[in-house]
Amino acid sequence: MKNSLDISANVLSGKVSAVEITQTALNKIATNNHQLNCFTNITRETALADAAKIDQKIAQGENTGILSGVPFAVKNLFDIAGITTLAGAKINANNLPATQDATAITKLKKAGAVLVGALNMDEYAYGFVTENAHYGATHNPHDLKRIAGGSSGGSAAAVVGDLVSFSLGSDTNGSIRVPASLCGVFGFKPTYGRLSRTGVKLFSASLDHIGHFANSVRDIAAIFDILQGEDNQDPVCTKRPPVLCLPQINNDISNLKIAIADDYFLQTAEPEVLKAVETVANTLNVQEYITIPEAKIARAAAFIITACEGANLHLKQLKTRPQDFDFATRDRFLAGALIPNSWYIQAQRFRRWYRDQIRGLFTKVDIIIAPTTPITAPLIGQEKMILDGKEILIRPHLGLFTQPLSFIGLPVLSIPIYPENSLPVGVQLIAAPYNEALILQVAAELERKIL
């Protein structure tokens, strides 16, 4: 499927109808989803009806938006009117359907995009693999024996598998960037609070972001521009005025200061991953290194906060329906419920200190480069990997390089790199809060030169 803005241009020019584009997407889903297992719900009837309305408005000369006729799907923790919001959980399957769309979906539909369904994920977004005990594993489009990553695995695989043009996901500790890396697609996590979470089932309220996957930097920028804006229903959604990034992506980046994150971020990774970072640095002619202090402790503190907040949110079900959880999720929630309050408080104190240290770094540089995942996509069911000669568990360590960054809400884009004779791997472009435009400018330069 073409890039979103190209599809919309063809629909608006009359080269193809929104109904035709939508029907094509639905046909691809019907043909290929049984292999990939991306979708948990397909909104066929409403998608075709929405597409027909777009065609009618275009025929009448009305403005239907920058994403007119573009098929998209969302992680199944976004409310879709008339559909039960699963959040990857069996426990939620008997809940009443949502009465209205999540704010992000409403904004995208207003811009002309056509929602075709909801996507598979780790239960309650607690995981990096999308091997869901209730709804099955999502398969990596590059190798069906391998994981797509998580927790937004269905969202990444649906775009890479050519089922939709873009998708929405959420990112707590890396749940957009990890699957973006393993599947080989752009995955964007804007600044914490930049985009509304209204109508999204939360996992860890002080860490949760929403974001998106797409095939091009232009699409990433355009979708981000649409999703921006304050929302009084979301208490953490910023009241900062939107900063439109699409008009800026081709700006000159020669004056930007860019550095490579060293120490922690270059110590524990496969050679293909480090080679990808080197490729990005060489393309941008970056030779400077910078140390993000105490990243290892930041990751540990993120684990504590995530476990505590997640367990507290699901405490009632843990007491009354423990057998209905995915066992991997349940056990971590139970562990989180037993963490002393003092640990949580200390983790939050460290978080404030860490945020101040990183703010200081961004007085010296504009963009930091770092790997997204320490390895390429492992096999479905694989429990361990060997890094630096040590055998370690895969599930908790796929977020090795993402957790210290989302811990303080930094905006990050994972860009796809395809090493020779290897599966794809991601490289993170990181900026100070609210500097998404700088990230997208650098990404656009990389896209022109190597992607």
Tab-separated table of C-alpha atoms in Angstrom:
chain	number	residue	atom	x	y	z
A	1	MET	CA	0.000	0.000	0.000
A	2	LYS	CA	1.347	3.434	-0.883
A	3	ASN	CA	2.260	6.157	1.562
A	4	SER	CA	-0.717	7.862	3.161
A	5	LEU	CA	-0.270	11.277	1.590
A	6	ASP	CA	0.104	9.715	-1.868
A	7	ILE	CA	-3.111	7.729	-1.415
A	8	SER	CA	-4.970	10.832	-0.297
A	9	ALA	CA	-3.665	12.827	-3.269
A	10	ASN	CA	-4.997	10.171	-5.649
A	11	VAL	CA	-8.376	10.095	-3.924
A	12	LEU	CA	-8.696	13.879	-3.931
A	13	SER	CA	-7.718	14.071	-7.618
A	14	GLY	CA	-10.285	11.454	-8.609
A	15	LYS	CA	-7.765	8.866	-9.794
A	16	VAL	CA	-9.257	6.370	-7.380
A	17	SER	CA	-12.190	6.438	-4.981
A	18	ALA	CA	-12.023	6.141	-1.215
A	19	VAL	CA	-14.309	3.111	-1.450
A	20	GLU	CA	-11.909	1.386	-3.847
A	21	ILE	CA	-8.932	2.071	-1.563
A	22	THR	CA	-10.847	0.849	1.476
A	23	GLN	CA	-12.071	-2.283	-0.294
A	24	THR	CA	-8.496	-3.064	-1.353
A	25	ALA	CA	-7.307	-2.771	2.231
A	26	LEU	CA	-10.143	-4.982	3.491
A	27	ASN	CA	-9.326	-7.580	0.833
A	28	LYS	CA	-5.663	-7.609	1.894
A	29	ILE	CA	-6.683	-8.035	5.531
A	30	ALA	CA	-9.003	-10.927	4.600
A	31	THR	CA	-6.226	-12.604	2.610
A	32	ASN	CA	-3.192	-12.035	4.833
A	33	ASN	CA	-4.294	-11.477	8.408
A	34	HIS	CA	-4.561	-15.201	9.138
A	35	GLN	CA	-0.775	-15.397	8.684
A	36	LEU	CA	0.167	-12.224	10.544
A	37	ASN	CA	-2.564	-12.160	13.222
A	38	CYS	CA	-2.598	-8.369	13.404
A	39	PHE	CA	-6.341	-7.725	13.733
A	40	THR	CA	-8.651	-8.609	16.591
A	41	ASN	CA	-11.595	-6.758	15.031
A	42	ILE	CA	-12.317	-5.599	11.471
A	43	THR	CA	-14.763	-2.705	11.058
A	44	ARG	CA	-15.733	-3.564	7.480
A	45	GLU	CA	-19.229	-2.055	7.318
A	46	THR	CA	-18.419	1.253	8.994
A	47	ALA	CA	-15.195	1.591	6.989
A	48	LEU	CA	-16.992	1.223	3.657
A	49	ALA	CA	-19.754	3.577	4.815
A	50	ASP	CA	-17.211	6.210	5.902
A	51	ALA	CA	-15.343	5.857	2.606
A	52	ALA	CA	-18.571	6.326	0.638
A	53	LYS	CA	-19.281	9.547	2.566
A	54	ILE	CA	-15.807	10.831	1.692
A	55	ASP	CA	-16.388	10.134	-2.012
A	56	GLN	CA	-19.739	11.916	-1.834
A	57	LYS	CA	-18.213	14.984	-0.187
A	58	ILE	CA	-15.398	15.122	-2.740
A	59	ALA	CA	-17.985	14.965	-5.554
A	60	GLN	CA	-19.769	17.928	-3.932
A	61	GLY	CA	-16.553	19.926	-3.749
A	62	GLU	CA	-16.180	19.733	0.020
A	63	ASN	CA	-12.855	19.612	1.869
A	64	THR	CA	-12.389	16.088	3.206
A	65	GLY	CA	-8.921	16.449	4.730
A	66	ILE	CA	-5.275	15.652	4.164
A	67	LEU	CA	-5.774	11.902	4.768
A	68	SER	CA	-8.848	11.449	2.570
A	69	GLY	CA	-9.567	7.778	1.989
A	70	VAL	CA	-6.447	6.494	3.769
A	71	PRO	CA	-7.029	3.172	5.611
A	72	PHE	CA	-5.689	2.923	9.160
A	73	ALA	CA	-6.106	0.756	12.234
A	74	VAL	CA	-5.493	1.161	15.956
A	75	LYS	CA	-4.111	-0.859	18.837
A	76	ASN	CA	-7.080	-2.440	20.567
A	77	LEU	CA	-6.758	-0.244	23.654
A	78	PHE	CA	-8.218	2.739	21.700
A	79	ASP	CA	-11.990	3.095	22.080
A	80	ILE	CA	-13.876	2.496	18.831
A	81	ALA	CA	-17.576	3.386	18.950
A	82	GLY	CA	-19.685	0.220	18.936
A	83	ILE	CA	-16.728	-2.095	19.650
A	84	THR	CA	-15.614	-3.540	22.990
A	85	THR	CA	-12.163	-2.231	23.913
A	86	LEU	CA	-10.080	-5.314	24.699
A	87	ALA	CA	-6.678	-3.876	25.656
A	88	GLY	CA	-5.457	-7.369	24.827
A	89	ALA	CA	-7.339	-8.875	27.774
A	90	LYS	CA	-9.834	-11.734	28.051
A	91	ILE	CA	-11.256	-9.996	31.123
A	92	ASN	CA	-12.488	-7.088	28.990
A	93	ALA	CA	-14.138	-9.196	26.284
A	94	ASN	CA	-17.585	-9.085	27.931
A	95	ASN	CA	-17.529	-5.348	28.631
A	96	LEU	CA	-20.046	-3.084	26.925
A	97	PRO	CA	-18.974	-1.568	23.603
A	98	ALA	CA	-17.420	1.886	23.629
A	99	THR	CA	-19.942	4.670	23.115
A	100	GLN	CA	-17.601	6.952	21.180
A	101	ASP	CA	-14.254	6.947	19.432
A	102	ALA	CA	-11.042	7.897	21.202
A	103	THR	CA	-10.025	11.501	20.578
A	104	ALA	CA	-7.141	10.452	18.318
A	105	ILE	CA	-9.474	8.423	16.101
A	106	THR	CA	-11.945	11.312	15.915
A	107	LYS	CA	-9.194	13.668	14.739
A	108	LEU	CA	-7.958	11.238	12.101
A	109	LYS	CA	-11.467	10.607	10.765
A	110	LYS	CA	-12.016	14.352	10.556
A	111	ALA	CA	-8.894	14.490	8.389
A	112	GLY	CA	-10.449	11.900	6.068
A	113	ALA	CA	-8.766	8.700	7.276
A	114	VAL	CA	-10.842	5.499	7.250
A	115	LEU	CA	-10.672	3.182	10.279
A	116	VAL	CA	-10.649	-0.505	9.270
A	117	GLY	CA	-10.122	-2.224	12.612
A	118	ALA	CA	-8.428	-2.891	15.944
A	119	LEU	CA	-5.017	-4.510	16.353
A	120	ASN	CA	-3.458	-7.199	18.518
A	121	MET	CA	-1.214	-6.315	21.467
A	122	ASP	CA	0.312	-7.656	24.676
A	123	GLU	CA	-2.289	-7.903	27.424
A	124	TYR	CA	-2.799	-4.479	29.032
A	125	ALA	CA	0.252	-3.278	27.008
A	126	TYR	CA	2.558	-5.044	29.473
A	127	GLY	CA	5.122	-6.640	27.204
A	128	PHE	CA	7.563	-6.329	24.337
A	129	VAL	CA	6.601	-9.384	22.257
A	130	THR	CA	2.844	-9.479	21.378
A	131	GLU	CA	2.617	-13.160	22.202
A	132	ASN	CA	-0.856	-12.878	23.661
A	133	ALA	CA	-2.158	-15.949	25.530
A	134	HIS	CA	-5.764	-15.060	24.586
A	135	TYR	CA	-5.509	-13.709	21.047
A	136	GLY	CA	-2.356	-15.354	19.778
A	137	ALA	CA	1.047	-14.090	18.683
A	138	THR	CA	1.449	-11.462	15.977
A	139	HIS	CA	3.987	-12.608	13.393
A	140	ASN	CA	6.770	-10.515	11.901
A	141	PRO	CA	6.076	-9.846	8.195
A	142	HIS	CA	9.773	-10.386	7.365
A	143	ASP	CA	9.821	-13.863	8.910
A	144	LEU	CA	6.608	-15.413	10.159
A	145	LYS	CA	8.522	-17.517	12.693
A	146	ARG	CA	9.637	-14.361	14.510
A	147	ILE	CA	7.918	-11.911	16.841
A	148	ALA	CA	6.681	-8.518	15.735
A	149	GLY	CA	7.659	-6.953	19.069
A	150	GLY	CA	5.314	-5.263	21.462
A	151	SER	CA	3.252	-4.217	23.002
A	152	SER	CA	2.028	-2.544	19.779
A	153	GLY	CA	3.010	-5.561	17.676
A	154	GLY	CA	-0.182	-5.699	15.643
A	155	SER	CA	0.163	-1.995	14.832
A	156	ALA	CA	3.683	-2.339	13.443
A	157	ALA	CA	3.046	-5.589	11.559
A	158	ALA	CA	-0.131	-4.260	9.933
A	159	VAL	CA	1.810	-1.410	8.316
A	160	VAL	CA	4.847	-3.486	7.326
A	161	GLY	CA	2.551	-6.279	6.112
A	162	ASP	CA	0.857	-3.773	3.770
A	163	LEU	CA	-2.568	-4.135	5.365
A	164	VAL	CA	-2.951	-0.435	6.252
A	165	SER	CA	-1.038	2.735	5.452
A	166	PHE	CA	-0.531	3.776	9.065
A	167	SER	CA	-1.590	2.747	12.539
A	168	LEU	CA	-1.827	3.996	16.098
A	169	GLY	CA	-0.088	2.447	19.086
A	170	SER	CA	0.924	3.320	22.620
A	171	ASP	CA	4.341	3.498	24.253
A	172	THR	CA	5.013	3.154	27.987
A	173	ASN	CA	8.532	1.769	28.035
A	174	GLY	CA	9.123	1.235	24.323
A	175	SER	CA	5.919	-0.331	23.031
A	176	ILE	CA	5.975	1.664	19.792
A	177	ARG	CA	9.715	1.765	19.237
A	178	VAL	CA	10.452	-1.916	19.926
A	179	PRO	CA	8.026	-3.285	17.290
A	180	ALA	CA	9.043	-0.497	14.902
A	181	SER	CA	12.621	-1.706	15.210
A	182	LEU	CA	11.888	-5.415	14.868
A	183	CYS	CA	9.473	-4.992	11.948
A	184	GLY	CA	11.388	-2.243	10.127
A	185	VAL	CA	9.071	0.776	10.058
A	186	PHE	CA	8.990	4.338	11.380
A	187	GLY	CA	7.601	4.414	14.931
A	188	PHE	CA	7.029	7.789	16.613
A	189	LYS	CA	6.585	8.510	20.316
A	190	PRO	CA	6.072	12.265	20.795
A	191	THR	CA	6.684	14.120	24.066
A	192	TYR	CA	4.688	12.841	27.046
A	193	GLY	CA	1.383	14.713	27.142
A	194	ARG	CA	1.747	16.038	23.598
A	195	LEU	CA	-1.147	13.928	22.254
A	196	SER	CA	-4.490	13.236	23.890
A	197	ARG	CA	-5.022	9.867	25.577
A	198	THR	CA	-8.775	10.336	26.002
A	199	GLY	CA	-10.503	7.091	25.107
A	200	VAL	CA	-7.312	5.042	25.553
A	201	LYS	CA	-7.053	2.321	28.202
A	202	LEU	CA	-4.056	3.267	30.310
A	203	PHE	CA	-1.378	0.960	31.692
A	204	SER	CA	0.946	3.250	33.648
A	205	ALA	CA	-0.535	6.734	33.729
A	206	SER	CA	2.683	8.650	34.404
A	207	LEU	CA	4.495	6.901	31.541
A	208	ASP	CA	1.890	6.239	28.832
A	209	HIS	CA	2.150	7.970	25.466
A	210	ILE	CA	0.268	7.435	22.234
A	211	GLY	CA	1.973	7.562	18.864
A	212	HIS	CA	1.977	6.035	15.410
A	213	PHE	CA	3.613	3.905	12.730
A	214	ALA	CA	4.006	4.840	9.058
A	215	ASN	CA	6.113	4.182	5.972
A	216	SER	CA	7.580	7.650	5.484
A	217	VAL	CA	8.715	10.703	7.422
A	218	ARG	CA	6.146	12.841	5.584
A	219	ASP	CA	3.364	10.585	6.801
A	220	ILE	CA	4.724	10.561	10.358
A	221	ALA	CA	4.819	14.383	10.349
A	222	ALA	CA	1.367	14.791	8.819
A	223	ILE	CA	-0.289	12.393	11.265
A	224	PHE	CA	1.466	14.037	14.212
A	225	ASP	CA	0.227	17.452	13.071
A	226	ILE	CA	-3.355	16.132	12.977
A	227	LEU	CA	-3.160	14.537	16.420
A	228	GLN	CA	-1.729	17.575	18.198
A	229	GLY	CA	-3.833	19.931	20.302
A	230	GLU	CA	-4.973	20.312	23.891
A	231	ASP	CA	-7.736	18.168	25.325
A	232	ASN	CA	-9.462	19.150	28.548
A	233	GLN	CA	-10.584	15.544	29.062
A	234	ASP	CA	-6.962	14.396	29.369
A	235	PRO	CA	-5.385	16.045	32.435
A	236	VAL	CA	-1.821	15.555	31.185
A	237	CYS	CA	-2.422	16.735	27.627
A	238	THR	CA	-0.349	19.863	27.095
A	239	LYS	CA	-1.917	23.247	26.514
A	240	ARG	CA	1.009	24.247	24.303
A	241	PRO	CA	-0.119	25.411	20.855
A	242	PRO	CA	0.497	22.860	18.089
A	243	VAL	CA	3.712	23.193	16.103
A	244	LEU	CA	3.143	21.941	12.560
A	245	CYS	CA	6.027	19.700	11.527
A	246	LEU	CA	5.146	18.722	7.959
A	247	PRO	CA	6.083	22.153	6.528
A	248	GLN	CA	9.437	21.959	8.370
A	249	ILE	CA	10.727	18.501	7.524
A	250	ASN	CA	12.903	19.686	4.650
A	251	ASN	CA	14.595	22.414	6.682
A	252	ASP	CA	18.387	22.598	6.641
A	253	ILE	CA	19.916	20.587	9.494
A	254	SER	CA	23.531	21.686	9.040
A	255	ASN	CA	23.428	23.832	12.176
A	256	LEU	CA	22.017	21.118	14.414
A	257	LYS	CA	24.297	19.563	17.009
A	258	ILE	CA	23.966	15.777	16.899
A	259	ALA	CA	25.725	13.231	19.100
A	260	ILE	CA	25.805	9.470	19.607
A	261	ALA	CA	24.777	8.095	22.995
A	262	ASP	CA	27.733	6.103	24.298
A	263	ASP	CA	28.453	4.024	27.424
A	264	TYR	CA	25.224	2.182	28.366
A	265	PHE	CA	23.763	2.527	24.850
A	266	LEU	CA	26.715	0.901	23.079
A	267	GLN	CA	27.610	-1.823	25.557
A	268	THR	CA	25.034	-4.580	25.094
A	269	ALA	CA	23.893	-5.054	21.514
A	270	GLU	CA	24.349	-7.341	18.543
A	271	PRO	CA	26.885	-6.248	15.896
A	272	GLU	CA	24.075	-5.541	13.388
A	273	VAL	CA	22.542	-3.066	15.823
A	274	LEU	CA	25.777	-1.177	16.428
A	275	LYS	CA	26.423	-1.171	12.686
A	276	ALA	CA	23.032	0.472	12.122
A	277	VAL	CA	23.909	3.243	14.589
A	278	GLU	CA	27.237	3.696	12.815
A	279	THR	CA	25.473	3.936	9.442
A	280	VAL	CA	23.201	6.699	10.699
A	281	ALA	CA	26.096	8.575	12.314
A	282	ASN	CA	28.249	8.364	9.185
A	283	THR	CA	25.404	9.513	6.953
A	284	LEU	CA	24.920	12.582	9.144
A	285	ASN	CA	28.686	13.049	9.569
A	286	VAL	CA	28.351	12.754	13.357
A	287	GLN	CA	31.511	12.073	15.321
A	288	GLU	CA	30.644	13.449	18.755
A	289	TYR	CA	29.615	11.171	21.614
A	290	ILE	CA	27.587	12.032	24.685
A	291	THR	CA	26.900	10.105	27.891
A	292	ILE	CA	23.375	9.829	29.230
A	293	PRO	CA	24.084	9.458	32.962
A	294	GLU	CA	22.653	6.639	35.085
A	295	ALA	CA	20.603	5.155	32.242
A	296	LYS	CA	20.741	1.751	33.904
A	297	ILE	CA	19.196	3.134	37.105
A	298	ALA	CA	16.601	5.004	35.039
A	299	ARG	CA	15.552	1.734	33.470
A	300	ALA	CA	15.288	0.079	36.882
A	301	ALA	CA	13.203	2.969	38.217
A	302	ALA	CA	10.936	2.732	35.163
A	303	PHE	CA	10.382	-0.949	35.917
A	304	ILE	CA	9.314	-0.101	39.487
A	305	ILE	CA	6.941	2.697	38.499
A	306	THR	CA	5.416	0.637	35.691
A	307	ALA	CA	4.840	-2.394	37.921
A	308	CYS	CA	3.345	-0.348	40.771
A	309	GLU	CA	1.010	1.769	38.646
A	310	GLY	CA	-0.074	-1.169	36.481
A	311	ALA	CA	-0.748	-3.440	39.450
A	312	ASN	CA	-2.726	-0.746	41.250
A	313	LEU	CA	-4.902	-0.214	38.186
A	314	HIS	CA	-5.814	-3.921	37.994
A	315	LEU	CA	-5.792	-4.780	41.698
A	316	LYS	CA	-9.483	-5.721	41.865
A	317	GLN	CA	-9.199	-8.206	38.979
A	318	LEU	CA	-5.967	-9.604	40.404
A	319	LYS	CA	-7.872	-10.457	43.578
A	320	THR	CA	-11.042	-11.784	41.953
A	321	ARG	CA	-10.060	-13.125	38.498
A	322	PRO	CA	-6.345	-14.031	38.550
A	323	GLN	CA	-6.964	-17.094	36.387
A	324	ASP	CA	-8.270	-14.933	33.520
A	325	PHE	CA	-5.057	-12.943	33.041
A	326	ASP	CA	-2.339	-13.851	30.583
A	327	PHE	CA	-0.016	-15.661	33.003
A	328	ALA	CA	3.000	-13.510	32.046
A	329	THR	CA	1.056	-10.306	32.745
A	330	ARG	CA	-0.529	-11.619	35.940
A	331	ASP	CA	2.740	-12.632	37.538
A	332	ARG	CA	4.341	-9.243	36.898
A	333	PHE	CA	1.284	-7.404	38.204
A	334	LEU	CA	1.314	-9.546	41.354
A	335	ALA	CA	4.979	-8.732	41.844
A	336	GLY	CA	4.185	-5.045	41.337
A	337	ALA	CA	1.463	-5.176	43.977
A	338	LEU	CA	4.058	-6.354	46.504
A	339	ILE	CA	6.576	-3.577	45.862
A	340	PRO	CA	6.937	-1.345	48.949
A	341	ASN	CA	5.619	2.202	48.688
A	342	SER	CA	9.053	3.522	49.597
A	343	TRP	CA	10.524	1.991	46.417
A	344	TYR	CA	7.954	3.775	44.270
A	345	ILE	CA	8.577	7.087	46.019
A	346	GLN	CA	12.338	6.728	45.624
A	347	ALA	CA	11.936	5.889	41.929
A	348	GLN	CA	9.905	9.070	41.422
A	349	ARG	CA	12.524	11.118	43.260
A	350	PHE	CA	15.235	9.695	41.044
A	351	ARG	CA	13.043	10.483	38.038
A	352	ARG	CA	13.063	14.202	38.884
A	353	TRP	CA	16.848	14.200	39.285
A	354	TYR	CA	17.310	12.279	36.047
A	355	ARG	CA	15.038	14.675	34.134
A	356	ASP	CA	17.182	17.602	35.250
A	357	GLN	CA	20.379	15.840	34.123
A	358	ILE	CA	18.969	15.161	30.654
A	359	ARG	CA	17.763	18.729	30.317
A	360	GLY	CA	21.368	19.751	30.850
A	361	LEU	CA	22.508	17.502	28.007
A	362	PHE	CA	20.129	19.172	25.606
A	363	THR	CA	21.765	22.529	26.233
A	364	LYS	CA	24.782	20.990	24.465
A	365	VAL	CA	23.156	18.974	21.680
A	366	ASP	CA	19.924	19.031	19.678
A	367	ILE	CA	19.605	15.370	18.723
A	368	ILE	CA	20.967	12.178	20.269
A	369	ILE	CA	21.317	8.919	18.317
A	370	ALA	CA	20.938	5.534	20.030
A	371	PRO	CA	19.943	1.972	19.119
A	372	THR	CA	16.294	1.024	19.548
A	373	THR	CA	16.571	-2.675	20.389
A	374	PRO	CA	19.656	-4.707	21.335
A	375	ILE	CA	18.828	-7.459	18.832
A	376	THR	CA	16.861	-8.134	15.664
A	377	ALA	CA	13.546	-9.999	15.948
A	378	PRO	CA	13.848	-13.254	17.949
A	379	LEU	CA	11.771	-16.353	17.283
A	380	ILE	CA	8.243	-16.666	18.618
A	381	GLY	CA	8.476	-18.555	21.893
A	382	GLN	CA	12.183	-17.876	22.319
A	383	GLU	CA	12.843	-17.052	25.962
A	384	LYS	CA	16.543	-16.175	26.109
A	385	MET	CA	19.279	-14.474	24.112
A	386	ILE	CA	23.019	-14.132	24.513
A	387	LEU	CA	24.501	-10.633	24.697
A	388	ASP	CA	28.086	-9.886	25.697
A	389	GLY	CA	28.560	-13.567	26.411
A	390	LYS	CA	25.706	-13.635	28.956
A	391	GLU	CA	22.433	-15.500	28.628
A	392	ILE	CA	19.544	-13.171	29.514
A	393	LEU	CA	15.757	-13.177	29.189
A	394	ILE	CA	14.377	-11.618	26.012
A	395	ARG	CA	11.056	-10.206	27.235
A	396	PRO	CA	12.375	-7.672	29.774
A	397	HIS	CA	15.514	-6.785	27.819
A	398	LEU	CA	13.987	-5.766	24.493
A	399	GLY	CA	13.351	-2.395	26.154
A	400	LEU	CA	16.966	-2.012	27.224
A	401	PHE	CA	17.484	1.173	25.185
A	402	THR	CA	13.932	2.531	25.107
A	403	GLN	CA	12.977	2.605	28.797
A	404	PRO	CA	15.488	5.235	29.973
A	405	LEU	CA	14.053	7.672	27.394
A	406	SER	CA	10.296	7.264	27.824
A	407	PHE	CA	10.937	7.339	31.588
A	408	ILE	CA	11.078	11.140	31.345
A	409	GLY	CA	8.785	11.532	28.341
A	410	LEU	CA	11.318	12.494	25.663
A	411	PRO	CA	10.147	12.589	22.025
A	412	VAL	CA	11.721	9.755	20.030
A	413	LEU	CA	11.448	8.424	16.501
A	414	SER	CA	12.676	4.925	15.687
A	415	ILE	CA	13.853	4.827	12.080
A	416	PRO	CA	14.208	1.531	10.171
A	417	ILE	CA	17.642	0.382	9.019
A	418	TYR	CA	18.098	-2.731	6.898
A	419	PRO	CA	21.617	-4.105	7.411
A	420	GLU	CA	22.963	-6.299	4.615
A	421	ASN	CA	21.871	-9.942	4.979
A	422	SER	CA	20.021	-9.161	8.192
A	423	LEU	CA	16.573	-8.483	9.553
A	424	PRO	CA	15.683	-4.805	10.078
A	425	VAL	CA	16.707	-2.923	13.185
A	426	GLY	CA	15.779	0.509	14.521
A	427	VAL	CA	17.832	3.554	15.464
A	428	GLN	CA	16.355	6.146	17.817
A	429	LEU	CA	16.472	9.881	17.148
A	430	ILE	CA	15.952	11.642	20.493
A	431	ALA	CA	15.318	15.301	21.272
A	432	ALA	CA	14.399	17.537	24.188
A	433	PRO	CA	10.689	17.761	25.063
A	434	TYR	CA	8.536	19.439	22.395
A	435	ASN	CA	11.325	19.376	19.802
A	436	GLU	CA	9.606	16.847	17.548
A	437	ALA	CA	10.227	19.039	14.511
A	438	LEU	CA	14.000	18.672	14.871
A	439	ILE	CA	13.700	14.881	14.998
A	440	LEU	CA	11.619	14.817	11.825
A	441	GLN	CA	14.013	17.132	10.014
A	442	VAL	CA	16.921	14.794	10.737
A	443	ALA	CA	14.826	11.763	9.817
A	444	ALA	CA	13.891	13.355	6.491
A	445	GLU	CA	17.565	13.898	5.721
A	446	LEU	CA	18.298	10.253	6.489
A	447	GLU	CA	15.343	9.111	4.424
A	448	ARG	CA	16.645	10.990	1.388
A	449	LYS	CA	20.125	9.539	1.746
A	450	ILE	CA	19.837	5.949	2.958
A	451	LEU	CA	16.273	4.792	3.593
